[in-house]
Short mmCIF file of C-alpha atoms (C1' of nucleotides) in Angstrom, two decimals:
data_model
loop_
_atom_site.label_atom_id
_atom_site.label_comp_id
_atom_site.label_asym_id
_atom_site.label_seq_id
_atom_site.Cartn_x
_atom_site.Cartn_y
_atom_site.Cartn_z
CA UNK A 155 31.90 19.38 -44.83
CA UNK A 156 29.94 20.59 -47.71
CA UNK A 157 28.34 17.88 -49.19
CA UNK A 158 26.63 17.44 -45.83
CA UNK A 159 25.04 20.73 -45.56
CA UNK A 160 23.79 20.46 -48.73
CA UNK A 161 22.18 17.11 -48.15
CA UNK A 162 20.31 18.44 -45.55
CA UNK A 163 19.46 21.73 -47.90
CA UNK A 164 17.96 19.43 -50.10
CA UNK A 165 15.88 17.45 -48.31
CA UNK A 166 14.62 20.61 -46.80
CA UNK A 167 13.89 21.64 -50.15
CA UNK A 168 12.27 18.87 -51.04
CA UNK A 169 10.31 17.56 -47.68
CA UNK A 170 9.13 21.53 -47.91
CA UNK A 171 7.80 20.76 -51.55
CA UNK A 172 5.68 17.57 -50.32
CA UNK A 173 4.67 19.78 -47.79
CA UNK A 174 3.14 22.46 -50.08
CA UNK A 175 1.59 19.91 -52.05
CA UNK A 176 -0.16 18.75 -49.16
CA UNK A 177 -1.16 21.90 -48.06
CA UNK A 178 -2.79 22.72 -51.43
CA UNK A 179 -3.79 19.46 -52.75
CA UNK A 180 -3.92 17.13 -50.30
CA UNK A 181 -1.53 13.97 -49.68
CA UNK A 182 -2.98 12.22 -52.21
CA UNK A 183 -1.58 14.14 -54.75
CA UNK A 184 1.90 14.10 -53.61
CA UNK A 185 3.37 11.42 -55.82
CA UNK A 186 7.18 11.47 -56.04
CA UNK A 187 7.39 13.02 -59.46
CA UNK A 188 4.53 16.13 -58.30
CA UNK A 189 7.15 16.55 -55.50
CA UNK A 190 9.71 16.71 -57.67
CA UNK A 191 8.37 19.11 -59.97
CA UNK A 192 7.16 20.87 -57.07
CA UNK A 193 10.62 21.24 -55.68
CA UNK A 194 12.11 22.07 -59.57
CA UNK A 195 14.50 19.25 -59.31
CA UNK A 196 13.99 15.29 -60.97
CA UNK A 197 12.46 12.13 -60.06
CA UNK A 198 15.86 10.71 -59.27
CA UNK A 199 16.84 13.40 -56.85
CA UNK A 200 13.73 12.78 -54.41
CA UNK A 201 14.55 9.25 -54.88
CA UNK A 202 18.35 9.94 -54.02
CA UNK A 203 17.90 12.38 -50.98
CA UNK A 204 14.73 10.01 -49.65
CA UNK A 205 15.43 6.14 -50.61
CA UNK A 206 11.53 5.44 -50.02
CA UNK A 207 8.39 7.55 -50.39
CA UNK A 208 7.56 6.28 -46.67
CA UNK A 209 10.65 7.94 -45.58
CA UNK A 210 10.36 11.43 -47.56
CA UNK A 211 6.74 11.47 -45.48
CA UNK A 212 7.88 10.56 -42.49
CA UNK A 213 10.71 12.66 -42.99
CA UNK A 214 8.34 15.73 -44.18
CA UNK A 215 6.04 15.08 -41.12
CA UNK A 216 8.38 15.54 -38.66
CA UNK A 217 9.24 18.88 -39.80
CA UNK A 218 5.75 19.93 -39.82
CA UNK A 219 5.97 19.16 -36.41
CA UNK A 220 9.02 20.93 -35.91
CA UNK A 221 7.27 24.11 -37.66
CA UNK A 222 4.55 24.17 -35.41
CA UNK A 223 7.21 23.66 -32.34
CA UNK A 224 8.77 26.58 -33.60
CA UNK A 225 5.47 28.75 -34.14
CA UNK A 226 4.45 28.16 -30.62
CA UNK A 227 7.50 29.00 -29.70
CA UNK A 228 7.51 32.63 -31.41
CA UNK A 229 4.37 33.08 -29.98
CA UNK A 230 5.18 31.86 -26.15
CA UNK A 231 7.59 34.26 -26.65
CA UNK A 232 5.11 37.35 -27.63
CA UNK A 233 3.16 36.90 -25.02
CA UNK A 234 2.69 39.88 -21.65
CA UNK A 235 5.55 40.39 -20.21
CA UNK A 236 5.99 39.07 -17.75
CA UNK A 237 3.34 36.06 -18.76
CA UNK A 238 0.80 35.02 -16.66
CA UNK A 239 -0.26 31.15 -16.91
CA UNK A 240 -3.57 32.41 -18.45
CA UNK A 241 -1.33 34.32 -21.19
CA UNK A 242 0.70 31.31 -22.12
CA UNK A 243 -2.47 29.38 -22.59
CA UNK A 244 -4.04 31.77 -24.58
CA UNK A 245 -0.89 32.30 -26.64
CA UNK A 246 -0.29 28.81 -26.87
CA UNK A 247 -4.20 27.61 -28.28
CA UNK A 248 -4.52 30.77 -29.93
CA UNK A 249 -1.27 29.97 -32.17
CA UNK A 250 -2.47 26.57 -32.87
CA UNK A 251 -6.01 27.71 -34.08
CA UNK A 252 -5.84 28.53 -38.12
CA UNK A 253 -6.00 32.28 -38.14
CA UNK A 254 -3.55 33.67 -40.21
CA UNK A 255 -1.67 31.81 -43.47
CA UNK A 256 1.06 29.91 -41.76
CA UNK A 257 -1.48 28.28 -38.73
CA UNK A 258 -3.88 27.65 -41.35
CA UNK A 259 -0.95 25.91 -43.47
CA UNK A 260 0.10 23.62 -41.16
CA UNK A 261 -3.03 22.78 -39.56
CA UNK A 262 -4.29 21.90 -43.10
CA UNK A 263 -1.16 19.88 -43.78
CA UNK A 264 -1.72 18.31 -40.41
CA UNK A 265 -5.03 16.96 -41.21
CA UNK A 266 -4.06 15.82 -44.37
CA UNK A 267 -1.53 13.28 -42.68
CA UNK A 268 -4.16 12.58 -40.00
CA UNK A 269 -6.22 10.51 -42.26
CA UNK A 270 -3.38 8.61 -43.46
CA UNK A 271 -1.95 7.86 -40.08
CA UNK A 272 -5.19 6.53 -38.94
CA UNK A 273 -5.07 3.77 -40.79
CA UNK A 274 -1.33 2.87 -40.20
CA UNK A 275 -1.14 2.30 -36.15
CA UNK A 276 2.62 1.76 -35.46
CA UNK A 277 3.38 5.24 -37.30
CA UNK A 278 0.39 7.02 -35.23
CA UNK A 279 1.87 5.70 -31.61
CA UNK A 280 5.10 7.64 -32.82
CA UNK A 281 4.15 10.48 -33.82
CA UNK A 282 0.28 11.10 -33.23
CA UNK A 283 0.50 10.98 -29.72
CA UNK A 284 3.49 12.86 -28.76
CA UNK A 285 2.60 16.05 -30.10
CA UNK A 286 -0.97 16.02 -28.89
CA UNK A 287 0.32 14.77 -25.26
CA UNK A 288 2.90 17.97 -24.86
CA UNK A 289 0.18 20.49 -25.19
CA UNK A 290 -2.11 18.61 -22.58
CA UNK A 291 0.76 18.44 -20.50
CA UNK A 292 1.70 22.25 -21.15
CA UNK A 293 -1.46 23.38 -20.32
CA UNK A 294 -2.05 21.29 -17.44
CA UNK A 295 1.23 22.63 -15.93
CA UNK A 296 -0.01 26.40 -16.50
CA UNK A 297 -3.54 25.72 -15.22
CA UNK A 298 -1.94 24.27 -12.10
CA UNK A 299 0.24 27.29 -11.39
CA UNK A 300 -2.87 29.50 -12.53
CA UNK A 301 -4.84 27.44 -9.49
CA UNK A 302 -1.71 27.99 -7.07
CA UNK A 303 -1.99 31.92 -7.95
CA UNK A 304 -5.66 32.12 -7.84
CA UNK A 305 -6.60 33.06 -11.09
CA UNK A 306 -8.09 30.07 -11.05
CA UNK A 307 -11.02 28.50 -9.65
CA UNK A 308 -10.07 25.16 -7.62
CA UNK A 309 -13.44 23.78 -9.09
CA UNK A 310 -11.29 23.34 -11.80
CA UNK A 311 -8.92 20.38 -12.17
CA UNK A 312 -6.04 20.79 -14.55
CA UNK A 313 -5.54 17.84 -16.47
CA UNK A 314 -9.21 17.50 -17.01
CA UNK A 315 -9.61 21.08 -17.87
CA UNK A 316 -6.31 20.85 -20.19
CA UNK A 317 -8.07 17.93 -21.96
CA UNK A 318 -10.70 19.86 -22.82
CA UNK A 319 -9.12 23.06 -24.43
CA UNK A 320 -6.76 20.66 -26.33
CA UNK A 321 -10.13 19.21 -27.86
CA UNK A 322 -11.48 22.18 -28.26
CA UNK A 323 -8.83 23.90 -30.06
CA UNK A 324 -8.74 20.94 -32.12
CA UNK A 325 -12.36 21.15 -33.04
CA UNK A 326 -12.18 25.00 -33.32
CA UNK A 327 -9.93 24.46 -35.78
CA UNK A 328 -11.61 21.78 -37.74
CA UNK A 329 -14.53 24.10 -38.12
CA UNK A 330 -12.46 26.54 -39.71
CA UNK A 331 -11.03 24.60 -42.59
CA UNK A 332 -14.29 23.32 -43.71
CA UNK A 333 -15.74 26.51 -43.68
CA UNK A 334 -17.92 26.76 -40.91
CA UNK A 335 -16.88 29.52 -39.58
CA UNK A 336 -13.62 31.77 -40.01
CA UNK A 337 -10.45 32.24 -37.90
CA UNK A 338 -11.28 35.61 -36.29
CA UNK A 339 -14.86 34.18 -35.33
CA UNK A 340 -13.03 30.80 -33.75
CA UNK A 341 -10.60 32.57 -31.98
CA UNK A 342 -13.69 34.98 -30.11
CA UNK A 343 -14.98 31.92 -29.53
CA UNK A 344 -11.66 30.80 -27.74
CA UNK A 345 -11.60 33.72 -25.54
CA UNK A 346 -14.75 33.73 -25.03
CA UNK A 347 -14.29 30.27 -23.38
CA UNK A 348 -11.40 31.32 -21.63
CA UNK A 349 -13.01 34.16 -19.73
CA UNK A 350 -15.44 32.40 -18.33
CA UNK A 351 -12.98 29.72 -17.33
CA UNK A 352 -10.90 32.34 -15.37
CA UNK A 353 -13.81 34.63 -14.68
CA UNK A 354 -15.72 33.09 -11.79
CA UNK B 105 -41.36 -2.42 -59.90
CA UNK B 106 -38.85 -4.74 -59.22
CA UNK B 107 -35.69 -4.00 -61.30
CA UNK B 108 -35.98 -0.03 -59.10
CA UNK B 109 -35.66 -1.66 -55.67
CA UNK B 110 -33.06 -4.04 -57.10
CA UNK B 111 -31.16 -1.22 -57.87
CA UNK B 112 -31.32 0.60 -54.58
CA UNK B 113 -30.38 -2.34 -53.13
CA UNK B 114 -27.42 -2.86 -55.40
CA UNK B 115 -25.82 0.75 -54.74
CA UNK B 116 -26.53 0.27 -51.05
CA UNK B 117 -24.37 -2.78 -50.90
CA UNK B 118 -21.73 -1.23 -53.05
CA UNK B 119 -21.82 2.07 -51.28
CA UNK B 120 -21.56 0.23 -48.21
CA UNK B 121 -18.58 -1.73 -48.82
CA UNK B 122 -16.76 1.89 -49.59
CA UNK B 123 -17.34 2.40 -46.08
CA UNK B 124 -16.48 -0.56 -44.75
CA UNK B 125 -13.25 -0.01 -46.70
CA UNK B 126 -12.57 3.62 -45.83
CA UNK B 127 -12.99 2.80 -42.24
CA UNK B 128 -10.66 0.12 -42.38
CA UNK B 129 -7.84 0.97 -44.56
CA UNK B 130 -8.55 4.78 -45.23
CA UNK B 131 -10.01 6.09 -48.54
CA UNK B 132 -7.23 5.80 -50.64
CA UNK B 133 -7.12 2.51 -50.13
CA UNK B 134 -10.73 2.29 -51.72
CA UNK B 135 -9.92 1.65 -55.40
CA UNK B 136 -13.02 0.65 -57.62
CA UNK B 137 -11.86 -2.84 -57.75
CA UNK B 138 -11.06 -3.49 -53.94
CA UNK B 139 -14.57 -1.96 -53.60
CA UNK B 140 -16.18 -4.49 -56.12
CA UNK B 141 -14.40 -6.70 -54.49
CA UNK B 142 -15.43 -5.86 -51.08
CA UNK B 143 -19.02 -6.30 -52.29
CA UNK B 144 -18.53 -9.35 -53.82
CA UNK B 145 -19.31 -8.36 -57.43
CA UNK B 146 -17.74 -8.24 -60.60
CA UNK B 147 -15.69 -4.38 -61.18
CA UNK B 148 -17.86 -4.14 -64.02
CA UNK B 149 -21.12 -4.13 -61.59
CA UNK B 150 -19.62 -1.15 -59.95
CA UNK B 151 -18.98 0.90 -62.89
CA UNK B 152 -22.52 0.28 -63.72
CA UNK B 153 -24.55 1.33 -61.28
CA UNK B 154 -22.07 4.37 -60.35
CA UNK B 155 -20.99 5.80 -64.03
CA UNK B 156 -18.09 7.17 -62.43
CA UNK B 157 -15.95 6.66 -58.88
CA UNK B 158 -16.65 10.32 -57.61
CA UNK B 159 -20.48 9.10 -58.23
CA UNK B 160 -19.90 6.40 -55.85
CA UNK B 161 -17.83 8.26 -53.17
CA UNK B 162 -20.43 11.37 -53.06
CA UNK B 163 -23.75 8.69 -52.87
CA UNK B 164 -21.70 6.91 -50.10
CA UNK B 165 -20.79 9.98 -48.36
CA UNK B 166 -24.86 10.80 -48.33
CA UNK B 167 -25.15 7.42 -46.50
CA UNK B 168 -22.83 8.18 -44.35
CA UNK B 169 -24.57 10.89 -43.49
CA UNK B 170 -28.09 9.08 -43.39
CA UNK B 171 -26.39 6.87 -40.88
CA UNK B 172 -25.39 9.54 -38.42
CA UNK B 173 -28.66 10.91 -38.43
CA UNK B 174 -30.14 7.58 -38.10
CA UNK B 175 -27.77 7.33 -35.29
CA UNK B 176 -28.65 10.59 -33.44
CA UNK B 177 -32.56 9.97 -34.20
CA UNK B 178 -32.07 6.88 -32.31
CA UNK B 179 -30.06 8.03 -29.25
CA UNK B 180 -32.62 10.80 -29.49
CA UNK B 181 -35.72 8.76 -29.28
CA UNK B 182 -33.97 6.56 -25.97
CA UNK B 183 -33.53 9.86 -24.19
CA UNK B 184 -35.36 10.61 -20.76
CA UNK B 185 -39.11 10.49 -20.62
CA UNK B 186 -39.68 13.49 -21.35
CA UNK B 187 -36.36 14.31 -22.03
CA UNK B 188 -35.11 18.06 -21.00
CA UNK B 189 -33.00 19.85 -23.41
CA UNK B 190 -30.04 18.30 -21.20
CA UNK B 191 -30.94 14.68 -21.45
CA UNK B 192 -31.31 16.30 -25.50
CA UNK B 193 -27.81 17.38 -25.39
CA UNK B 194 -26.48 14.62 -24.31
CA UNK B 195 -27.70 12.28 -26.08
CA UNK B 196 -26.81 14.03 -29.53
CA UNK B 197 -23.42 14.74 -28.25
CA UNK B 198 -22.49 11.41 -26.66
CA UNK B 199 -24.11 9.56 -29.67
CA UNK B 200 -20.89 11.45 -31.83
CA UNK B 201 -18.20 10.74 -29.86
CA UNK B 202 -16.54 7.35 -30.97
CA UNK B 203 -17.54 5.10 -27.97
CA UNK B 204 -18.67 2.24 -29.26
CA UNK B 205 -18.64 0.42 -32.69
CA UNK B 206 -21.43 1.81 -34.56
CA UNK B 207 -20.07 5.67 -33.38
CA UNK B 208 -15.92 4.79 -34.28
CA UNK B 209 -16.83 3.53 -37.80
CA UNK B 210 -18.72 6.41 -37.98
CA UNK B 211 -16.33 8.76 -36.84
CA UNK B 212 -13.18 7.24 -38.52
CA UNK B 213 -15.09 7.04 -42.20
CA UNK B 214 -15.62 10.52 -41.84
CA UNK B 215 -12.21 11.51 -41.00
CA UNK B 216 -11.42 9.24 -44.01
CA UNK B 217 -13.32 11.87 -45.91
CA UNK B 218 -12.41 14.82 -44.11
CA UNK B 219 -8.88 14.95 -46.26
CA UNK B 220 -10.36 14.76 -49.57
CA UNK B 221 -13.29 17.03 -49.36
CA UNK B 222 -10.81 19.87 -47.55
CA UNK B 223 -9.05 20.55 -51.01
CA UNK B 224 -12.37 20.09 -53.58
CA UNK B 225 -14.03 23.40 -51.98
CA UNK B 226 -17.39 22.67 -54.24
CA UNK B 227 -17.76 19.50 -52.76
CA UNK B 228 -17.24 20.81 -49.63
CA UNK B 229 -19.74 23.46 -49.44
CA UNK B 230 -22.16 20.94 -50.19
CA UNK B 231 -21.81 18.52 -47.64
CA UNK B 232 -19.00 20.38 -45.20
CA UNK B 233 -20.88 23.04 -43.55
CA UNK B 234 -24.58 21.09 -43.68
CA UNK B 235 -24.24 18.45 -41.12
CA UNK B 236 -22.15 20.44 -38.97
CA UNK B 237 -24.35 23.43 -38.59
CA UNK B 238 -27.79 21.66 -38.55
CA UNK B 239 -25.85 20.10 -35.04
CA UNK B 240 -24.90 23.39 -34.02
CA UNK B 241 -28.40 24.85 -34.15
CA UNK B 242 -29.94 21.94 -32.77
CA UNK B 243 -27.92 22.46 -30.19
CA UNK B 244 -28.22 26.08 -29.73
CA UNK B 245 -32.26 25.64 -29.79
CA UNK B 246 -31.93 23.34 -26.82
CA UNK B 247 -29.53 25.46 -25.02
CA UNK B 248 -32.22 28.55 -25.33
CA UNK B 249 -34.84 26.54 -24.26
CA UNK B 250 -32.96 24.64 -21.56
CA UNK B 251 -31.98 28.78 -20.17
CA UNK B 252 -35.45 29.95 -20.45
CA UNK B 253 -36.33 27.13 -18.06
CA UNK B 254 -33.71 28.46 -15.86
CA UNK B 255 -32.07 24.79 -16.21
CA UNK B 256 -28.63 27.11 -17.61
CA UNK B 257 -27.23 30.49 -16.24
CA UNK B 258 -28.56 33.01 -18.68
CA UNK B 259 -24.86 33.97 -18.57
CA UNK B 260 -24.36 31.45 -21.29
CA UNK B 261 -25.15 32.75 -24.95
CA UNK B 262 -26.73 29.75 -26.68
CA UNK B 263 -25.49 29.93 -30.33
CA UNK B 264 -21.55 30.56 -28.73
CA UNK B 265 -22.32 28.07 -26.42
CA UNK B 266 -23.37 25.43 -29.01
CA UNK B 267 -20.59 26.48 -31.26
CA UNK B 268 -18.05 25.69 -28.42
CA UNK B 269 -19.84 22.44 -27.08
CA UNK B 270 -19.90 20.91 -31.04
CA UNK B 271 -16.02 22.21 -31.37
CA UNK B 272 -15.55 19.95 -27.92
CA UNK B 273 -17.25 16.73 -29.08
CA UNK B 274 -15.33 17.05 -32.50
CA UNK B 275 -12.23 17.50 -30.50
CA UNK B 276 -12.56 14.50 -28.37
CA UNK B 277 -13.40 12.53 -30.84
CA UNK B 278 -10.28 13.02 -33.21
CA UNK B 279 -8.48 12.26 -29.60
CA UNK B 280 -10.34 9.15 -29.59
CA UNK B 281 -9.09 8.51 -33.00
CA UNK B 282 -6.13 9.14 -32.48
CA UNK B 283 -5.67 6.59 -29.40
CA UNK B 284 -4.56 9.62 -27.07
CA UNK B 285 -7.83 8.17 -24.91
CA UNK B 286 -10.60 5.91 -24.82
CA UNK B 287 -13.94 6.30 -25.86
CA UNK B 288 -15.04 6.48 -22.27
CA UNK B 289 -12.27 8.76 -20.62
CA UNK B 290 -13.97 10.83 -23.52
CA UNK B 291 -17.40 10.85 -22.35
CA UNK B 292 -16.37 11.25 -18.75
CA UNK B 293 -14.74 14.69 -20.27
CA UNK B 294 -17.79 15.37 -22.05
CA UNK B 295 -20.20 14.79 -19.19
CA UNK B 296 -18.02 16.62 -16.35
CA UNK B 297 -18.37 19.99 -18.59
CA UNK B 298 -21.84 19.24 -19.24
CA UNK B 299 -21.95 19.03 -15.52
CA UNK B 300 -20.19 22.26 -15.22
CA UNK B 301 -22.07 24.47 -17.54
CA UNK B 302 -25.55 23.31 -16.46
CA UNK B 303 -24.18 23.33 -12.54
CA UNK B 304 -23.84 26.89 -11.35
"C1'" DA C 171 -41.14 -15.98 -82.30
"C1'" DT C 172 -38.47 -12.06 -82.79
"C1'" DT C 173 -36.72 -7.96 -81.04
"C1'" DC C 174 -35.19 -4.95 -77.73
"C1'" DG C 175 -33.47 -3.21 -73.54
"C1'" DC C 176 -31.39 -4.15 -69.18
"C1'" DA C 177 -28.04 -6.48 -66.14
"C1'" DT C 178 -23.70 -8.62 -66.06
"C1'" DG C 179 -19.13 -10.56 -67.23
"C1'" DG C 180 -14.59 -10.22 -69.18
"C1'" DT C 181 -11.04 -7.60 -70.75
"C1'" DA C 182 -8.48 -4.01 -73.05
"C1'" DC C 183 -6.28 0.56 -72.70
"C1'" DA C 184 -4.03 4.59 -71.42
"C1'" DT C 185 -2.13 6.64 -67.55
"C1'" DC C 186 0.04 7.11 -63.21
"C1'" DT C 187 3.03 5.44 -59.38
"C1'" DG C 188 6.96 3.72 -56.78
"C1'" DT C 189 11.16 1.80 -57.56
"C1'" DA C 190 15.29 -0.05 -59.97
"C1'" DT C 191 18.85 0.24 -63.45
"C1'" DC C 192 22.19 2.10 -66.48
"C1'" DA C 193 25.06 5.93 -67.71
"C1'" DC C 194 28.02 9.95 -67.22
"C1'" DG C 195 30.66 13.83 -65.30
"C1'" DG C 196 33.42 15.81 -61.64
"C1'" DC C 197 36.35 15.86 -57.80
"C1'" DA C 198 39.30 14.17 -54.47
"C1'" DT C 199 42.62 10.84 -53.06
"C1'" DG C 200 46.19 7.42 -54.06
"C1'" DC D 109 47.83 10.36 -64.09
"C1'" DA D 110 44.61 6.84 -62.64
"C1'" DT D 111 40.81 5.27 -59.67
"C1'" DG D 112 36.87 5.29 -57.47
"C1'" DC D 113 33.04 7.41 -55.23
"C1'" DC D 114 29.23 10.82 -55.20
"C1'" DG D 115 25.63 13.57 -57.19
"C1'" DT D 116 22.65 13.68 -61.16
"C1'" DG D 117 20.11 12.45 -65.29
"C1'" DA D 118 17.24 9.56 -68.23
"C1'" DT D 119 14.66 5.75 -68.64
"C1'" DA D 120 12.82 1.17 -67.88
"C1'" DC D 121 9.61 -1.82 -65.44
"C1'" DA D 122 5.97 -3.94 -63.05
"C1'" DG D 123 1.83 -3.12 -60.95
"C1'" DA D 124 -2.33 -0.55 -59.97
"C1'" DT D 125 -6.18 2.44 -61.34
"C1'" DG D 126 -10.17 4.62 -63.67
"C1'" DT D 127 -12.66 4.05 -67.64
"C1'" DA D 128 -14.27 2.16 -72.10
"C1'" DC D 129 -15.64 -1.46 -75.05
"C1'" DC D 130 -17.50 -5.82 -76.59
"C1'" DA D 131 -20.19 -9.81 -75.69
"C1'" DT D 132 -23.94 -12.60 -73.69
"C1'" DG D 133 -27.98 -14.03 -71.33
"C1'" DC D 134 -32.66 -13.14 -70.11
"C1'" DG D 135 -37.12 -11.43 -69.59
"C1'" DA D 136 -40.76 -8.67 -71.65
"C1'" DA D 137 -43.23 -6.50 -75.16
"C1'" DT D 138 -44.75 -6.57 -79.97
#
DNA sequence: ATTCGCATGGTACATCTGTATCACGGCATG
DNA sequence: CATGCCGTGATACAGATGTACCATGCGAAT
């Protein structure tokens, strides 16, 4: 059916619009009729395609998730050939870290939801935690294997150690977009980190 | 003179119940009259002794501020006797992460902020980068001393080192935050790297 | 005692925001 | 041809928000 492509067309168009806005100005600027504008249709459209500003955020986040999905996924894909554990890891945190215009997009957008879904619990056990929990549990399976191969070190346990390059990447990250430091520098920081972890 | 102190003590109350608002239900839920409100004066009070509501958010930022330090100066002073650039490290870095109270308000008011400063880039540049790399060089000075002691493996750069280990506590943190842990599965991850850098 | 400045209260005002309502055209189905 | 639903537009509405304005009391200085 057409009419059902085209719904979905639109609320791409449209979640994609909030999206920008975020990324530029910061949720707090993304009232319906800036999305609308943004998105070069009118107020009654967003209303129409979303019934409730809750939903066209909700609706919006999830893609953003879905983007990211998709970005690690390019980038899983990139990596040596065939991939060691160590270069799925590094391709993994590396694509999350805000180097180039699209990671630094998203991550941006992300943060600008993450102080919004702090304060609203039920909507951070749905979403915060899943996406945060699959790269632990990514990296914890490829640090495993890593151990089982001997690249490395038994010192090193894998969930811990996946804990702690989740949070690091995170942090990485966060020094980026307020300036602290840019991408390049973060991500020579990353491998840095990630040599000596597999050095020894 | 009376009326001056007055006065301080006026905007500290005022300022104060911003926090205690953007803590609880985020900064955008801090509207001049839920902050008078908050405080337990009249709107008009509020207007008056901040001309203007980005006058009130900056000053209460600053406090903000003041209170981490306060905080760190604190878990500082109740280090070891003496304290080695470890016990120093420690301190400051367990004193971030949201473990108790005092630390989550902290932590979550800042995130609060986080969002907003991220897209007014003069505002950031004023505030942003400060506290952050005045923790990073702290650090860094304590790493350097803590290696010429031999206490660290001269393997380990301090200013990368510091970089990564202030990257790591921000990281937890925002896990904290975000309920993917507790406050003390945190600082178990904290202290078992802090364990492995200064081990070997 | 009068005047003046400061602290405070109450309230108005313009604007923005999310949402609801009314209206109209087109297209398919009976 | 008639009917009814779907996409779309314009606009209304109630509430919130930042800011401005007017008024009043009160203590101090002249």
């Amino acid at each position: 059916m057409n009419t059902k492509v085209e719904h979905e067309e639109r609320r791409r168009q449209i979640a994609e619009a909030l999206l920008r806005i975020a990324d530029t100005q910061g949720l707090q600027s993304a009232s319906m009729r800036a999305v609308a504008a943004e998105a070069g249709v009118s107020l009654r459209l967003v209303q129409y395609y979303f019934e409730t500003k809750e939903g066209l955020l909700l609706d919006a986040l999830a893609r953003l998730g879905a983007q990211l999905q998709d970005r690690m996924a390019r980038w899983i894909a990139a990596a040596g050939n065939p991939p060691t554990p160590r270069d799925l890891i590094t391709a993994v945190l590396s694509c999350i870290l805000p180097t180039d215009a699209e990671s630094r997009r998203i991550a941006r957008t992300y943060t600008a939801y993450y102080a919004l879904v702090l304060n609203d619990p039920e909507a951070l056990e749905k979403h915060g935690t899943g996406q945060a929990d699959l790269l632990e549990s990514f990296l914890a399976k490829q640090l495993r294997t890593a151990r089982q191969t001997g690249a490395l070190s038994p010192v090193h346990t894998p969930e811990t150690t996946a804990a702690l390059l989740a949070a690091l990447v995170n942090g990485l990250g966060q020094s980026v977009l307020g300036g602290q430091r840019d991408g390049d520098a973060a991500l020579a920081l990353l491998t840095h980190h990630l040599d000596e972890l597999f050095a020894p």
